[in-house]
CSV table of C-alpha atoms in Angstrom, one decimal:
chain,number,residue,atom,x,y,z
A,1,MET,CA,-29.6,28.6,-45.6
A,2,ASN,CA,-31.9,31.2,-44.1
A,3,ALA,CA,-34.3,30.1,-41.5
A,4,VAL,CA,-37.9,30.7,-42.3
A,5,VAL,CA,-39.6,32.8,-39.6
A,6,ALA,CA,-43.3,32.0,-39.3
A,7,LYS,CA,-45.5,34.9,-39.1
A,8,PRO,CA,-47.5,35.2,-35.9
A,9,ARG,CA,-51.1,34.2,-36.4
A,10,ARG,CA,-53.6,37.0,-35.9
A,11,LEU,CA,-56.3,36.3,-33.5
A,12,ARG,CA,-59.7,37.5,-34.5
A,13,PRO,CA,-61.2,39.9,-32.1
A,14,ARG,CA,-64.0,38.5,-30.1
A,15,ARG,CA,-67.4,39.8,-31.0
A,16,GLU,CA,-69.4,41.2,-28.1
A,17,THR,CA,-73.1,40.9,-28.1
A,18,THR,CA,-75.1,44.0,-28.6
A,19,PRO,CA,-77.9,45.2,-26.3
A,20,LEU,CA,-80.4,44.5,-29.1
A,21,SER,CA,-79.3,40.9,-29.5
A,22,ARG,CA,-79.5,40.3,-25.7
A,23,THR,CA,-82.9,41.8,-25.6
A,24,VAL,CA,-84.2,39.7,-28.4
A,25,VAL,CA,-82.7,36.5,-26.9
A,26,THR,CA,-84.2,37.3,-23.5
A,27,LEU,CA,-87.6,38.0,-25.0
A,28,LEU,CA,-87.6,34.7,-26.9
A,29,LEU,CA,-86.6,32.8,-23.8
A,30,THR,CA,-89.3,34.5,-21.8
A,31,LEU,CA,-92.0,33.7,-24.4
A,32,SER,CA,-90.8,30.1,-24.6
A,33,THR,CA,-90.9,29.7,-20.8
A,34,LEU,CA,-94.4,31.2,-20.6
A,35,TYR,CA,-95.6,28.9,-23.4
A,36,PHE,CA,-94.4,25.8,-21.6
A,37,LEU,CA,-95.5,26.9,-18.1
A,38,PHE,CA,-99.0,28.0,-19.2
A,39,PRO,CA,-100.6,24.5,-19.0
A,40,LEU,CA,-99.0,23.8,-15.6
A,41,TRP,CA,-100.3,27.1,-14.2
A,42,TRP,CA,-103.8,26.5,-15.5
A,43,LEU,CA,-103.7,23.0,-14.0
A,44,LEU,CA,-102.6,24.3,-10.6
A,45,VAL,CA,-105.2,27.1,-10.6
A,46,SER,CA,-108.0,24.7,-11.7
A,47,ALA,CA,-107.1,21.9,-9.2
A,48,THR,CA,-107.1,24.3,-6.2
A,49,LYS,CA,-110.6,25.7,-7.0
A,50,PRO,CA,-113.6,24.4,-5.0
A,51,PHE,CA,-115.0,21.2,-6.5
A,52,GLY,CA,-117.3,22.0,-9.5
A,53,LYS,CA,-115.7,25.3,-10.3
A,54,GLN,CA,-112.8,24.0,-12.3
A,55,PHE,CA,-114.2,25.2,-15.6
A,56,SER,CA,-115.9,28.4,-14.5
A,57,GLY,CA,-114.7,31.9,-13.7
A,58,ASP,CA,-111.2,33.1,-14.5
A,59,GLY,CA,-109.2,30.1,-15.7
A,60,LEU,CA,-105.9,31.8,-14.9
A,61,TRP,CA,-106.4,32.9,-11.4
A,62,PHE,CA,-107.6,31.4,-8.1
A,63,ASP,CA,-111.2,31.5,-7.1
A,64,GLY,CA,-111.4,30.1,-3.5
A,65,PHE,CA,-109.3,27.2,-2.2
A,66,GLY,CA,-110.6,23.7,-2.1
A,67,LEU,CA,-107.5,21.5,-2.7
A,68,PHE,CA,-107.9,19.4,0.4
A,69,ASP,CA,-111.5,18.7,-0.3
A,70,ASN,CA,-110.7,17.9,-3.9
A,71,LEU,CA,-108.0,15.4,-2.8
A,72,ALA,CA,-110.5,13.7,-0.4
A,73,ARG,CA,-112.9,13.3,-3.3
A,74,LEU,CA,-110.1,11.9,-5.5
A,75,THR,CA,-109.3,9.4,-2.8
A,76,ALA,CA,-113.0,8.4,-2.4
A,77,GLN,CA,-113.5,7.8,-6.1
A,78,GLY,CA,-113.4,4.1,-6.9
A,79,ASP,CA,-112.3,3.1,-3.4
A,80,GLY,CA,-109.0,4.9,-3.8
A,81,ILE,CA,-108.1,3.3,-7.2
A,82,PHE,CA,-106.2,6.5,-8.2
A,83,TRP,CA,-103.5,5.9,-5.6
A,84,ARG,CA,-103.2,2.3,-6.8
A,85,TRP,CA,-102.5,3.7,-10.2
A,86,MET,CA,-99.9,6.1,-8.8
A,87,LEU,CA,-98.2,3.2,-7.0
A,88,ASN,CA,-98.2,1.1,-10.2
A,89,SER,CA,-96.6,4.0,-12.2
A,90,ILE,CA,-93.9,4.5,-9.5
A,91,VAL,CA,-93.1,0.7,-9.6
A,92,TYR,CA,-93.1,0.5,-13.4
A,93,CYS,CA,-91.0,3.7,-13.7
A,94,GLY,CA,-88.6,2.9,-10.8
A,95,VAL,CA,-87.8,-0.7,-11.8
A,96,GLY,CA,-87.8,0.0,-15.6
A,97,ALA,CA,-85.6,3.1,-15.3
A,98,MET,CA,-83.2,1.4,-12.9
A,99,VAL,CA,-82.7,-1.7,-15.0
A,100,GLY,CA,-82.6,0.3,-18.2
A,101,THR,CA,-79.9,2.5,-16.8
A,102,VAL,CA,-77.8,-0.4,-15.7
A,103,LEU,CA,-78.1,-2.1,-19.1
A,104,SER,CA,-77.4,1.1,-20.9
A,105,ALA,CA,-74.3,1.7,-18.8
A,106,LEU,CA,-72.9,-1.8,-19.5
A,107,ALA,CA,-73.6,-1.6,-23.2
A,108,GLY,CA,-72.2,2.0,-23.6
A,109,TYR,CA,-69.1,1.2,-21.6
A,110,THR,CA,-68.4,-2.0,-23.5
A,111,ILE,CA,-68.8,-0.2,-26.9
A,112,ALA,CA,-66.5,2.7,-25.8
A,113,LYS,CA,-63.7,0.7,-24.1
A,114,TYR,CA,-63.4,-2.7,-25.8
A,115,GLU,CA,-62.2,-3.5,-29.3
A,116,PHE,CA,-64.2,-6.2,-31.0
A,117,ARG,CA,-65.4,-7.1,-34.4
A,118,GLY,CA,-68.6,-5.3,-35.5
A,119,ARG,CA,-68.3,-2.6,-32.9
A,120,GLY,CA,-68.9,0.2,-35.4
A,121,VAL,CA,-71.9,-1.6,-36.9
A,122,LEU,CA,-73.3,-2.2,-33.4
A,123,PHE,CA,-73.0,1.5,-32.5
A,124,GLY,CA,-74.5,2.5,-35.8
A,125,SER,CA,-77.5,0.3,-35.1
A,126,VAL,CA,-77.9,2.0,-31.7
A,127,LEU,CA,-77.9,5.4,-33.4
A,128,ALA,CA,-80.5,4.2,-36.0
A,129,ALA,CA,-82.7,2.9,-33.1
A,130,VAL,CA,-82.6,6.3,-31.5
A,131,LEU,CA,-84.3,7.7,-34.6
A,132,VAL,CA,-87.1,5.1,-34.7
A,133,PRO,CA,-90.2,6.1,-32.6
A,134,LYS,CA,-91.1,3.5,-30.0
A,135,ILE,CA,-94.7,3.8,-30.9
A,136,LEU,CA,-94.0,1.7,-34.0
A,137,PHE,CA,-93.1,-1.3,-31.9
A,138,THR,CA,-96.4,-1.2,-29.9
A,139,LEU,CA,-98.4,-3.5,-32.1
A,140,PRO,CA,-95.6,-6.0,-32.7
A,141,LEU,CA,-95.0,-6.1,-28.9
A,142,TYR,CA,-98.7,-6.7,-28.3
A,143,LEU,CA,-98.8,-9.6,-30.7
A,144,MET,CA,-95.6,-11.1,-29.3
A,145,PHE,CA,-96.8,-10.8,-25.6
A,146,SER,CA,-100.1,-12.2,-26.6
A,147,GLY,CA,-98.4,-15.2,-28.2
A,148,ILE,CA,-96.4,-16.0,-25.0
A,149,HIS,CA,-99.4,-15.2,-22.7
A,150,LEU,CA,-97.9,-12.1,-21.0
A,151,ILE,CA,-100.9,-9.9,-21.7
A,152,ASN,CA,-102.4,-8.3,-18.6
A,153,THR,CA,-99.2,-8.8,-16.5
A,154,PRO,CA,-96.7,-6.2,-15.3
A,155,ILE,CA,-93.9,-7.9,-17.3
A,156,ALA,CA,-95.5,-6.7,-20.5
A,157,VAL,CA,-94.9,-3.1,-19.4
A,158,LEU,CA,-91.5,-3.6,-17.8
A,159,LEU,CA,-89.7,-5.6,-20.5
A,160,PRO,CA,-90.0,-2.8,-23.2
A,161,SER,CA,-89.2,-0.2,-20.6
A,162,VAL,CA,-85.7,-1.4,-20.0
A,163,VAL,CA,-84.5,-0.8,-23.5
A,164,SER,CA,-83.1,2.7,-24.2
A,165,PRO,CA,-81.0,3.3,-27.3
A,166,PHE,CA,-80.5,6.9,-26.3
A,167,GLY,CA,-79.2,5.7,-22.9
A,168,VAL,CA,-76.7,3.4,-24.7
A,169,TYR,CA,-75.6,6.3,-26.9
A,170,LEU,CA,-75.1,8.7,-24.0
A,171,SER,CA,-73.3,6.1,-21.9
A,172,ARG,CA,-70.9,5.4,-24.8
A,173,VAL,CA,-70.2,9.1,-25.3
A,174,PHE,CA,-69.7,9.7,-21.7
A,175,ALA,CA,-67.6,6.6,-21.0
A,176,ALA,CA,-65.3,7.5,-23.9
A,177,GLN,CA,-64.7,11.0,-22.5
A,178,SER,CA,-64.8,10.6,-18.7
A,179,VAL,CA,-63.2,7.2,-18.2
A,180,PRO,CA,-59.5,7.3,-19.1
A,181,ASP,CA,-57.9,4.2,-20.5
A,182,GLU,CA,-55.0,4.7,-18.0
A,183,VAL,CA,-57.4,4.2,-15.1
A,184,ILE,CA,-58.7,0.9,-16.6
A,185,GLU,CA,-55.1,-0.3,-17.1
A,186,ALA,CA,-54.2,0.7,-13.5
A,187,GLY,CA,-57.1,-1.3,-12.3
A,188,ARG,CA,-56.0,-4.3,-14.3
A,189,LEU,CA,-52.5,-4.1,-12.9
A,190,ASP,CA,-53.9,-4.1,-9.4
A,191,GLY,CA,-55.6,-7.4,-10.1
A,192,ALA,CA,-59.2,-6.1,-10.5
A,193,GLY,CA,-61.5,-7.9,-12.8
A,194,GLU,CA,-63.3,-6.2,-15.7
A,195,PHE,CA,-66.6,-6.0,-13.9
A,196,ARG,CA,-65.0,-4.7,-10.7
A,197,ILE,CA,-63.3,-2.0,-12.7
A,198,PHE,CA,-66.6,-1.0,-14.2
A,199,ARG,CA,-68.5,-1.1,-10.9
A,200,THR,CA,-66.0,0.7,-8.7
A,201,LEU,CA,-64.3,3.1,-11.2
A,202,ALA,CA,-66.3,3.6,-14.3
A,203,VAL,CA,-69.7,4.0,-12.7
A,204,ARG,CA,-68.4,6.8,-10.4
A,205,MET,CA,-67.0,8.7,-13.4
A,206,MET,CA,-70.1,8.1,-15.4
A,207,LEU,CA,-72.5,9.1,-12.6
A,208,PRO,CA,-73.9,12.3,-14.2
A,209,ALA,CA,-74.7,10.6,-17.4
A,210,LEU,CA,-76.3,7.6,-15.6
A,211,VAL,CA,-78.5,9.9,-13.5
A,212,THR,CA,-79.6,11.7,-16.7
A,213,ILE,CA,-80.4,8.3,-18.3
A,214,PHE,CA,-82.4,7.3,-15.3
A,215,LEU,CA,-84.4,10.5,-15.3
A,216,PHE,CA,-85.1,10.3,-19.0
A,217,GLN,CA,-86.2,6.7,-18.7
A,218,PHE,CA,-88.4,7.5,-15.7
A,219,VAL,CA,-90.2,10.4,-17.5
A,220,GLU,CA,-90.6,8.3,-20.7
A,221,ILE,CA,-92.1,5.4,-18.9
A,222,TRP,CA,-94.4,7.6,-16.8
A,223,ASN,CA,-95.7,9.4,-19.9
A,224,ASN,CA,-96.2,6.2,-21.9
A,225,TYR,CA,-99.8,5.5,-22.6
A,226,LEU,CA,-100.3,3.4,-25.7
A,227,LEU,CA,-98.4,0.3,-24.7
A,228,PRO,CA,-99.9,-0.1,-21.2
A,229,ALA,CA,-103.3,0.6,-22.6
A,230,MET,CA,-103.0,-2.2,-25.0
A,231,VAL,CA,-101.3,-4.8,-22.8
A,232,ILE,CA,-103.0,-4.1,-19.4
A,233,GLY,CA,-106.7,-4.5,-19.0
A,234,ASP,CA,-107.0,-5.0,-15.3
A,235,ASP,CA,-107.8,-1.7,-13.6
A,236,HIS,CA,-105.6,-2.6,-10.6
A,237,LEU,CA,-102.5,-3.0,-12.8
A,238,GLN,CA,-102.9,0.1,-14.9
A,239,PRO,CA,-100.6,3.1,-14.6
A,240,VAL,CA,-101.9,6.5,-13.8
A,241,THR,CA,-101.8,7.7,-17.4
A,242,VAL,CA,-104.2,5.0,-18.6
A,243,GLY,CA,-106.4,5.4,-15.6
A,244,LEU,CA,-106.9,9.1,-16.1
A,245,VAL,CA,-107.7,8.7,-19.8
A,246,GLY,CA,-110.3,6.1,-18.8
A,247,TRP,CA,-111.8,8.6,-16.3
A,248,ASN,CA,-111.8,11.3,-18.9
A,249,ALA,CA,-113.7,9.1,-21.3
A,250,SER,CA,-116.4,8.3,-18.7
A,251,HIS,CA,-118.0,11.7,-18.1
A,252,VAL,CA,-121.0,10.2,-16.4
A,253,ALA,CA,-119.3,7.8,-13.9
A,254,VAL,CA,-116.4,10.1,-13.1
A,255,PRO,CA,-116.9,13.9,-12.7
A,256,PRO,CA,-114.5,15.8,-15.0
A,257,PRO,CA,-113.0,17.9,-12.1
A,258,LEU,CA,-111.5,14.7,-10.7
A,259,VAL,CA,-109.5,14.3,-13.9
A,260,ILE,CA,-108.0,17.8,-13.5
A,261,ILE,CA,-107.1,17.1,-9.8
A,262,GLY,CA,-105.6,13.7,-10.7
A,263,SER,CA,-103.6,15.2,-13.5
A,264,LEU,CA,-102.0,17.7,-11.0
A,265,VAL,CA,-101.2,15.0,-8.5
A,266,SER,CA,-99.8,12.8,-11.3
A,267,ILE,CA,-97.0,15.3,-12.2
A,268,VAL,CA,-95.8,15.7,-8.6
A,269,PRO,CA,-93.4,12.7,-8.8
A,270,LEU,CA,-91.9,14.0,-12.0
A,271,LEU,CA,-91.3,17.5,-10.5
A,272,VAL,CA,-89.7,15.9,-7.4
A,273,ALA,CA,-87.4,13.8,-9.6
A,274,PHE,CA,-86.3,16.8,-11.7
A,275,LEU,CA,-85.7,18.9,-8.7
A,276,ALA,CA,-83.8,16.2,-6.8
A,277,LEU,CA,-81.6,15.2,-9.8
A,278,GLN,CA,-81.2,18.5,-11.6
A,279,ARG,CA,-77.6,18.9,-10.6
A,280,PHE,CA,-76.6,15.6,-12.2
A,281,TRP,CA,-79.0,16.1,-15.0
A,282,ARG,CA,-77.4,19.4,-16.2
A,283,ALA,CA,-74.0,17.8,-16.0
A,284,GLY,CA,-75.1,14.8,-18.0
A,285,MET,CA,-76.9,16.9,-20.7
A,286,THR,CA,-73.5,18.4,-21.6
A,287,ALA,CA,-71.8,15.0,-21.9
A,288,GLY,CA,-72.0,15.0,-25.7
A,289,ALA,CA,-71.2,18.7,-26.2
A,290,PHE,CA,-67.4,18.2,-26.1
A,291,LYS,CA,-65.3,15.9,-28.0
């Protein structure tokens, strides 16, 4: 019987990009970058102008420098209530993002590494929850918190903030890829409990995804407006987003330039968080790109 010799498989030649395609892509990326940076540039220029000139002159270039005087006026407004709002936002975001990251890591790791009945249905429910806008839950949450007398308390802001379906999804994907089953079995053979294996081994391997989840949760809680506006009525408990919108609605009591200056200051924690965690953030964003 003659042996059948398999024909060598031809490899398709790799297509190289043309100068025209590279130019088009570069142009599109440049336009997108300018589009997203334009509001930030206008905010920076306006906030550094002398007080009262925020809406006059060239809106895209500097006209004098009055940032420190503007910050002093911002501090003096309402006996420094703006900085209380900033502290509230940092507390809400820090606690909510940290607890939400821990819960997402536990849930995602459990779905990825343990066999139990209904695991597929549970993960499907998580995927479905990712597609549901959180704004739809605002009114039901308000009615529920009102029924149990949690309105006008920080708990009404923190409890919904610790739930992150996207965080559970990302943790599940990253745990399935970055935590080998052999490592878990080795930990069990060494006598380690399940929680110790998760805490000492899995968390270190999932660190890029966990930092990404923390950052996403932090930004989402910081930018959230509708829920805190509905459940928090005390000025001293409001986050900075609700406080600035209230200032903007009161043109007589609060000068409009203070809203511009406060808006610039309010994005500083977000920029610091992105710059400090960008190395882990970029690694976590690619977690679901490979299977």
